[in-house]
Amino acid sequence: GAGKSIVIDAVNLILGARAGADIVRSHSSRATVDALFDLSDSPHTVLILREQGFEVANAQLIVSREVAAEGKSVARIEGRVVTVGQLRELGESLVDLHGQHDHQALLAISRHLGILDEWGGVDHLACRSSYAELFRAMVVLCAERDALISDSRERERLLDLYTFQAKEIRSAAPLPNEDAEITQELTRLENVVALSAAAAGAAESIVGELGALASIYTALHSLEKAAELDAQLREVLEVIRSSGYELDEAARKLSRYSSLLEPDPDRLEQANERLDQLARLKRKYGETIDAVLAFADDVESKLASLTNADERASELDSRILQAQEKMGGLGRQLTEMRRMTAIRFEGEVMKELADLGMERTRFAVRISPCWPCPTGADVVEFLLAANPGEELRPLARTASGGEMSRIMLAIKSALARRESLPTLIFDEIDVGVGGRTASVIADKLCALGANAQILCITHLPQIAGRGSNHLRVEKSVRGERTFVTVTSLSQDDRVEELARMLGGAQVSESVRQHARELLCAD
C-alpha cells in the first residue's frame, strides 16, 4: 500500500503499455513519465534506434510518455513523437518486467509455446512468422472457396439479378452526356416556330433594304475615296469591310437555320420517351449517365465472377493444396526446431532450478501435434516432477506456490542470458515463499545482477538484503492530497529499513546487527 504499483505503472507506460485517463491524478490536466536509459552496454538497442533514425548522444536515451486527462497519450523518444508500437518495440530490447502474478502465466499451457519460441531466438520467431503468413493466406483462400460452395442458392439469385440489370442498361445503350444533349434538343423542338421566326427576322435585319449590310456598303463607298486621300482611314476601312463579310456570312447561316427548322412531332415524342428512359436508369442505378455506365461495368464484372464460379472454385482448390503442402513442410520444420530447442531448454531450466535449490526436480517440455493454427501445429506444455520417483505432470497439478515462483525465475534467468536484456524488473517474485526458498531466490537474483540491472520489489529481508542499492517507496498526505515519494537510502537508512522488515515495529540492536549481516552477505 505504499505506492509501489504506481512506480510499476510508470515503467509500464514507458515500455508502451496502454494508457487511459484513469491514471491521471484528479484535477490534473495530464500525467507525465520520463525515463533515462544508459545504453553503454546495449549495442543491440543502439542499432535498433539507428535503424529507426535516432542518434543517441553519450549512450544516454530519454524516453517520455504523456497522458492527457481526456485519455489521449503522446510518446516521445529523444524528444521526437513516436507511435506506441515503436515505443513497445524499443521497450522489448530495454526491459523485462515480471509482475507479482506473472508466474501464474505458467499455469496456462497456451503461454508455454511462446516461452519456448522466445528462448529459441530469431530463427524460431522468423520460421513461426512465415508459417503465420501462410496460414492467414490459406484462411482467406478457404473462406472464398467455402463461400462459393455454400452460397450456391444466393449465387443463382444474384446471377438472375445481375443478368437483368446488365441487360436493362446495355439494351438502353446510354451514351455519356446523352441526357443533356436530348434536353437541349427538346428545347429546340418545343420552340421551333419562335426560333425560326427569330432567325429569319435577324437575317432580314442584316440583308434587307434598310438592313445593316446596306448601311455598311454606304459607309464603305464613302470611305474608299477618302482612304485614298488619307492613309489613316485605311485601317478603319478594312475593319468595316471585314464586318460586312462576317455579317453576310451570318445572314446566310440564319437563313439556312430558319429554312431547316420545321415542326417534328414524331421526333419530339421520341426525345421525350428517350429522356424518360434515361431518367428511369438514373433513378435505379446512379445519379448520372456516367454512374449508370460504371454500375453496368461493375455488374458485368460480378456476373463474370459468378459465371466462372466453378472454375474459380477449382483454381482455389489447387491453390489451397499448394498452400497446405507449403504449410506442412514449414510446420514440420518448425516442429523439429522446437523439439531440438526443447532439449536444450530443459537442460538450461534444470540447471537454473538446481541453483535455486531444486536440484532433484525434473523439468520437461512435451510437444504434441494439434490442428494447424497461426503458431504452427504444436501444443507445447511444461511438465514437472518435483521429487524423485514421481511422474512428470503438468505444472498446474504439481508445483506449489513457492516452486512456481522459482520455476518462473529459472525460466526468466534462462531467457535473460539468451536475450542479454540490460534491465530486469521483478515485482514481488517472492509471493508465497519464505525461509530457505527466499534465500535461494535472493542468490539467483544476485547472480543475475552481475550481467544486468535488476530492480526488485520485495517484502522479504533475505532478498532485500542482497541489493546493492535501496529505494524506499512511501505515501504521505499533504494538504488533503496524497503523494508517493521514492527515496534513495543511505547505508544507515538501509540498515534501519531492513531491520524493520526483520523485526516489525520493535527494532532492537540485535535485529539491526542481523540487518547489517544480511547487507554484507555477498
PDB file of C-alpha atoms in Angstrom, residues 335-511:
ATOM      1  CA  THR A 335       8.187 -28.708 -35.007  1.00  0.00           C
ATOM      2  CA  GLU A 336      11.670 -30.129 -35.437  1.00  0.00           C
ATOM      3  CA  MET A 337      13.211 -26.791 -34.400  1.00  0.00           C
ATOM      4  CA  ARG A 338      11.023 -26.814 -31.288  1.00  0.00           C
ATOM      5  CA  ARG A 339      11.989 -30.402 -30.430  1.00  0.00           C
ATOM      6  CA  MET A 340      15.697 -29.619 -30.712  1.00  0.00           C
ATOM      7  CA  THR A 341      15.289 -26.380 -28.784  1.00  0.00           C
ATOM      8  CA  ALA A 342      13.200 -28.085 -26.094  1.00  0.00           C
ATOM      9  CA  ILE A 343      16.094 -30.437 -25.266  1.00  0.00           C
ATOM     10  CA  ARG A 344      18.462 -27.510 -24.723  1.00  0.00           C
ATOM     11  CA  PHE A 345      15.801 -25.509 -22.898  1.00  0.00           C
ATOM     12  CA  GLU A 346      15.089 -28.378 -20.492  1.00  0.00           C
ATOM     13  CA  GLY A 347      18.781 -28.597 -19.603  1.00  0.00           C
ATOM     14  CA  GLU A 348      19.078 -24.849 -19.121  1.00  0.00           C
ATOM     15  CA  VAL A 349      15.995 -24.594 -16.877  1.00  0.00           C
ATOM     16  CA  MET A 350      17.049 -27.626 -14.789  1.00  0.00           C
ATOM     17  CA  LYS A 351      20.448 -26.024 -14.295  1.00  0.00           C
ATOM     18  CA  GLU A 352      18.749 -22.843 -13.095  1.00  0.00           C
ATOM     19  CA  LEU A 353      16.418 -24.860 -10.836  1.00  0.00           C
ATOM     20  CA  ALA A 354      19.413 -26.604  -9.287  1.00  0.00           C
ATOM     21  CA  ASP A 355      20.868 -23.180  -8.473  1.00  0.00           C
ATOM     22  CA  LEU A 356      17.530 -22.365  -6.824  1.00  0.00           C
ATOM     23  CA  GLY A 357      17.638 -25.385  -4.524  1.00  0.00           C
ATOM     24  CA  MET A 358      15.512 -27.666  -6.727  1.00  0.00           C
ATOM     25  CA  GLU A 359      18.369 -29.884  -7.911  1.00  0.00           C
ATOM     26  CA  ARG A 360      16.270 -33.066  -7.670  1.00  0.00           C
ATOM     27  CA  THR A 361      13.436 -31.598  -9.734  1.00  0.00           C
ATOM     28  CA  ARG A 362      12.889 -32.799 -13.278  1.00  0.00           C
ATOM     29  CA  PHE A 363      11.597 -30.333 -15.834  1.00  0.00           C
ATOM     30  CA  ALA A 364      10.484 -31.387 -19.318  1.00  0.00           C
ATOM     31  CA  VAL A 365       8.845 -29.923 -22.411  1.00  0.00           C
ATOM     32  CA  ARG A 366       6.154 -32.022 -24.087  1.00  0.00           C
ATOM     33  CA  ILE A 367       5.361 -31.225 -27.716  1.00  0.00           C
ATOM     34  CA  SER A 368       2.143 -32.712 -29.085  1.00  0.00           C
ATOM     35  CA  PRO A 369       0.555 -32.364 -32.531  1.00  0.00           C
ATOM     36  CA  CYS A 370      -2.588 -30.289 -32.934  1.00  0.00           C
ATOM     37  CA  TRP A 371      -4.788 -28.876 -35.656  1.00  0.00           C
ATOM     38  CA  PRO A 372      -2.858 -26.168 -37.560  1.00  0.00           C
ATOM     39  CA  CYS A 373      -3.213 -22.626 -36.233  1.00  0.00           C
ATOM     40  CA  PRO A 374      -1.220 -19.390 -36.758  1.00  0.00           C
ATOM     41  CA  THR A 375       1.542 -20.565 -34.377  1.00  0.00           C
ATOM     42  CA  GLY A 376       2.046 -23.929 -36.082  1.00  0.00           C
ATOM     43  CA  ALA A 377       0.744 -27.434 -35.491  1.00  0.00           C
ATOM     44  CA  ASP A 378       2.137 -27.990 -31.995  1.00  0.00           C
ATOM     45  CA  VAL A 379       0.931 -27.813 -28.410  1.00  0.00           C
ATOM     46  CA  VAL A 380       3.803 -27.131 -26.013  1.00  0.00           C
ATOM     47  CA  GLU A 381       3.377 -27.978 -22.354  1.00  0.00           C
ATOM     48  CA  PHE A 382       5.844 -27.720 -19.457  1.00  0.00           C
ATOM     49  CA  LEU A 383       5.947 -30.726 -17.140  1.00  0.00           C
ATOM     50  CA  LEU A 384       7.442 -31.091 -13.679  1.00  0.00           C
ATOM     51  CA  ALA A 385       8.377 -33.851 -11.247  1.00  0.00           C
ATOM     52  CA  ALA A 386       9.248 -32.072  -8.010  1.00  0.00           C
ATOM     53  CA  ASN A 387      10.540 -35.185  -6.242  1.00  0.00           C
ATOM     54  CA  PRO A 388      12.440 -38.325  -7.288  1.00  0.00           C
ATOM     55  CA  GLY A 389      10.223 -41.247  -8.242  1.00  0.00           C
ATOM     56  CA  GLU A 390       7.310 -39.059  -9.283  1.00  0.00           C
ATOM     57  CA  GLU A 391       5.959 -38.945 -12.804  1.00  0.00           C
ATOM     58  CA  LEU A 392       6.213 -35.818 -14.905  1.00  0.00           C
ATOM     59  CA  ARG A 393       2.928 -33.937 -14.617  1.00  0.00           C
ATOM     60  CA  PRO A 394       1.599 -30.577 -15.840  1.00  0.00           C
ATOM     61  CA  LEU A 395       2.803 -27.648 -13.741  1.00  0.00           C
ATOM     62  CA  ALA A 396      -0.711 -26.716 -12.641  1.00  0.00           C
ATOM     63  CA  ARG A 397      -1.131 -30.134 -10.990  1.00  0.00           C
ATOM     64  CA  THR A 398       2.347 -30.369  -9.495  1.00  0.00           C
ATOM     65  CA  ALA A 399       4.049 -27.152  -8.445  1.00  0.00           C
ATOM     66  CA  SER A 400       3.337 -25.306  -5.205  1.00  0.00           C
ATOM     67  CA  GLY A 401       3.277 -21.503  -4.998  1.00  0.00           C
ATOM     68  CA  GLY A 402       6.907 -21.299  -3.899  1.00  0.00           C
ATOM     69  CA  GLU A 403       8.001 -23.770  -6.554  1.00  0.00           C
ATOM     70  CA  MET A 404       6.113 -21.805  -9.215  1.00  0.00           C
ATOM     71  CA  SER A 405       7.993 -18.641  -8.311  1.00  0.00           C
ATOM     72  CA  ARG A 406      11.326 -20.435  -8.561  1.00  0.00           C
ATOM     73  CA  ILE A 407      10.380 -22.095 -11.860  1.00  0.00           C
ATOM     74  CA  MET A 408       9.422 -18.735 -13.332  1.00  0.00           C
ATOM     75  CA  LEU A 409      12.675 -17.233 -12.060  1.00  0.00           C
ATOM     76  CA  ALA A 410      14.602 -20.130 -13.602  1.00  0.00           C
ATOM     77  CA  ILE A 411      12.900 -19.547 -16.960  1.00  0.00           C
ATOM     78  CA  LYS A 412      13.451 -15.782 -16.711  1.00  0.00           C
ATOM     79  CA  SER A 413      17.103 -16.398 -15.924  1.00  0.00           C
ATOM     80  CA  ALA A 414      17.457 -18.650 -18.960  1.00  0.00           C
ATOM     81  CA  LEU A 415      15.747 -16.079 -21.166  1.00  0.00           C
ATOM     82  CA  ALA A 416      17.838 -13.237 -19.741  1.00  0.00           C
ATOM     83  CA  ARG A 417      21.097 -14.978 -20.661  1.00  0.00           C
ATOM     84  CA  ARG A 418      19.728 -15.669 -24.125  1.00  0.00           C
ATOM     85  CA  GLU A 419      18.489 -12.128 -24.788  1.00  0.00           C
ATOM     86  CA  SER A 420      21.028 -10.059 -22.832  1.00  0.00           C
ATOM     87  CA  LEU A 421      18.407  -7.565 -21.695  1.00  0.00           C
ATOM     88  CA  PRO A 422      20.028  -4.626 -19.844  1.00  0.00           C
ATOM     89  CA  THR A 423      17.277  -4.365 -17.197  1.00  0.00           C
ATOM     90  CA  LEU A 424      15.033  -6.909 -15.482  1.00  0.00           C
ATOM     91  CA  ILE A 425      12.319  -5.844 -13.045  1.00  0.00           C
ATOM     92  CA  PHE A 426      10.821  -8.314 -10.561  1.00  0.00           C
ATOM     93  CA  ASP A 427       7.671  -7.147  -8.805  1.00  0.00           C
ATOM     94  CA  GLU A 428       7.202  -9.288  -5.684  1.00  0.00           C
ATOM     95  CA  ILE A 429       8.548 -12.512  -7.151  1.00  0.00           C
ATOM     96  CA  ASP A 430       8.711 -13.695  -3.534  1.00  0.00           C
ATOM     97  CA  VAL A 431       4.924 -14.046  -3.206  1.00  0.00           C
ATOM     98  CA  GLY A 432       4.163 -17.308  -1.393  1.00  0.00           C
ATOM     99  CA  VAL A 433       7.757 -18.140  -0.471  1.00  0.00           C
ATOM    100  CA  GLY A 434       9.912 -17.777   2.623  1.00  0.00           C
ATOM    101  CA  GLY A 435      12.772 -19.270   4.561  1.00  0.00           C
ATOM    102  CA  ARG A 436      15.387 -21.144   2.541  1.00  0.00           C
ATOM    103  CA  THR A 437      13.434 -20.638  -0.690  1.00  0.00           C
ATOM    104  CA  ALA A 438      13.705 -16.871  -0.223  1.00  0.00           C
ATOM    105  CA  SER A 439      17.454 -17.205   0.243  1.00  0.00           C
ATOM    106  CA  VAL A 440      17.989 -19.222  -2.942  1.00  0.00           C
ATOM    107  CA  ILE A 441      15.838 -16.755  -4.921  1.00  0.00           C
ATOM    108  CA  ALA A 442      17.979 -13.967  -3.497  1.00  0.00           C
ATOM    109  CA  ASP A 443      21.136 -15.804  -4.625  1.00  0.00           C
ATOM    110  CA  LYS A 444      19.755 -16.178  -8.141  1.00  0.00           C
ATOM    111  CA  LEU A 445      18.735 -12.519  -8.378  1.00  0.00           C
ATOM    112  CA  CYS A 446      22.170 -11.529  -7.152  1.00  0.00           C
ATOM    113  CA  ALA A 447      23.793 -13.707  -9.811  1.00  0.00           C
ATOM    114  CA  LEU A 448      21.614 -12.145 -12.499  1.00  0.00           C
ATOM    115  CA  GLY A 449      22.710  -8.756 -11.246  1.00  0.00           C
ATOM    116  CA  ALA A 450      26.259  -9.475 -12.354  1.00  0.00           C
ATOM    117  CA  ASN A 451      25.182  -9.167 -16.007  1.00  0.00           C
ATOM    118  CA  ALA A 452      22.127  -6.903 -15.904  1.00  0.00           C
ATOM    119  CA  GLN A 453      20.474  -4.203 -13.856  1.00  0.00           C
ATOM    120  CA  ILE A 454      17.973  -5.883 -11.527  1.00  0.00           C
ATOM    121  CA  LEU A 455      15.164  -3.869  -9.946  1.00  0.00           C
ATOM    122  CA  CYS A 456      13.295  -5.866  -7.319  1.00  0.00           C
ATOM    123  CA  ILE A 457      10.219  -5.025  -5.251  1.00  0.00           C
ATOM    124  CA  THR A 458      10.164  -7.295  -2.249  1.00  0.00           C
ATOM    125  CA  HIS A 459       8.817  -7.745   1.284  1.00  0.00           C
ATOM    126  CA  LEU A 460      11.402 -10.381   2.261  1.00  0.00           C
ATOM    127  CA  PRO A 461      14.556  -9.273   4.106  1.00  0.00           C
ATOM    128  CA  GLN A 462      16.532 -12.207   2.637  1.00  0.00           C
ATOM    129  CA  ILE A 463      16.030 -10.769  -0.841  1.00  0.00           C
ATOM    130  CA  ALA A 464      16.188  -7.084   0.089  1.00  0.00           C
ATOM    131  CA  GLY A 465      19.472  -7.637   1.889  1.00  0.00           C
ATOM    132  CA  ARG A 466      21.240  -8.698  -1.304  1.00  0.00           C
ATOM    133  CA  GLY A 467      20.566  -5.422  -3.117  1.00  0.00           C
ATOM    134  CA  SER A 468      23.459  -3.060  -3.752  1.00  0.00           C
ATOM    135  CA  ASN A 469      21.161  -0.007  -3.606  1.00  0.00           C
ATOM    136  CA  HIS A 470      17.848   0.531  -1.883  1.00  0.00           C
ATOM    137  CA  LEU A 471      14.924   2.811  -2.605  1.00  0.00           C
ATOM    138  CA  ARG A 472      12.106   3.370  -0.120  1.00  0.00           C
ATOM    139  CA  VAL A 473       8.622   3.948  -1.524  1.00  0.00           C
ATOM    140  CA  GLU A 474       6.127   5.594   0.818  1.00  0.00           C
ATOM    141  CA  LYS A 475       2.876   7.573   0.802  1.00  0.00           C
ATOM    142  CA  SER A 476       2.221  10.845   2.568  1.00  0.00           C
ATOM    143  CA  VAL A 477      -0.697  13.287   2.753  1.00  0.00           C
ATOM    144  CA  ARG A 478      -0.052  16.989   2.305  1.00  0.00           C
ATOM    145  CA  GLY A 479      -2.882  19.481   2.073  1.00  0.00           C
ATOM    146  CA  GLU A 480      -5.540  16.785   1.611  1.00  0.00           C
ATOM    147  CA  ARG A 481      -3.588  15.361  -1.355  1.00  0.00           C
ATOM    148  CA  THR A 482      -1.779  12.016  -1.355  1.00  0.00           C
ATOM    149  CA  PHE A 483       1.779  11.860  -2.646  1.00  0.00           C
ATOM    150  CA  VAL A 484       4.089   8.908  -3.309  1.00  0.00           C
ATOM    151  CA  THR A 485       7.792   9.556  -2.831  1.00  0.00           C
ATOM    152  CA  VAL A 486      10.772   7.389  -3.696  1.00  0.00           C
ATOM    153  CA  THR A 487      13.874   7.988  -1.577  1.00  0.00           C
ATOM    154  CA  SER A 488      17.386   6.672  -2.132  1.00  0.00           C
ATOM    155  CA  LEU A 489      18.627   5.291   1.208  1.00  0.00           C
ATOM    156  CA  SER A 490      21.971   5.818   2.846  1.00  0.00           C
ATOM    157  CA  GLN A 491      23.825   2.905   4.464  1.00  0.00           C
ATOM    158  CA  ASP A 492      22.343   3.673   7.887  1.00  0.00           C
ATOM    159  CA  ASP A 493      18.852   4.026   6.393  1.00  0.00           C
ATOM    160  CA  ARG A 494      19.278   0.686   4.642  1.00  0.00           C
ATOM    161  CA  VAL A 495      20.109  -0.996   7.938  1.00  0.00           C
ATOM    162  CA  GLU A 496      17.107   0.612   9.614  1.00  0.00           C
ATOM    163  CA  GLU A 497      14.634  -0.350   6.887  1.00  0.00           C
ATOM    164  CA  LEU A 498      15.940  -3.906   6.718  1.00  0.00           C
ATOM    165  CA  ALA A 499      15.705  -4.132  10.496  1.00  0.00           C
ATOM    166  CA  ARG A 500      12.049  -3.064  10.300  1.00  0.00           C
ATOM    167  CA  MET A 501      11.434  -5.853   7.779  1.00  0.00           C
ATOM    168  CA  LEU A 502      13.083  -8.326  10.158  1.00  0.00           C
ATOM    169  CA  GLY A 503      11.670  -7.150  13.475  1.00  0.00           C
ATOM    170  CA  GLY A 504       8.467  -5.311  12.742  1.00  0.00           C
ATOM    171  CA  ALA A 505       7.521  -2.404  14.984  1.00  0.00           C
ATOM    172  CA  GLN A 506      10.083  -3.297  17.714  1.00  0.00           C
ATOM    173  CA  VAL A 507      13.614  -2.871  16.321  1.00  0.00           C
ATOM    174  CA  SER A 508      16.343  -3.936  18.756  1.00  0.00           C
ATOM    175  CA  GLU A 509      20.089  -3.612  18.361  1.00  0.00           C
ATOM    176  CA  SER A 510      20.368  -7.349  17.764  1.00  0.00           C
ATOM    177  CA  VAL A 511      17.873  -7.014  14.883  1.00  0.00           C
TER     178      VAL A 511
END
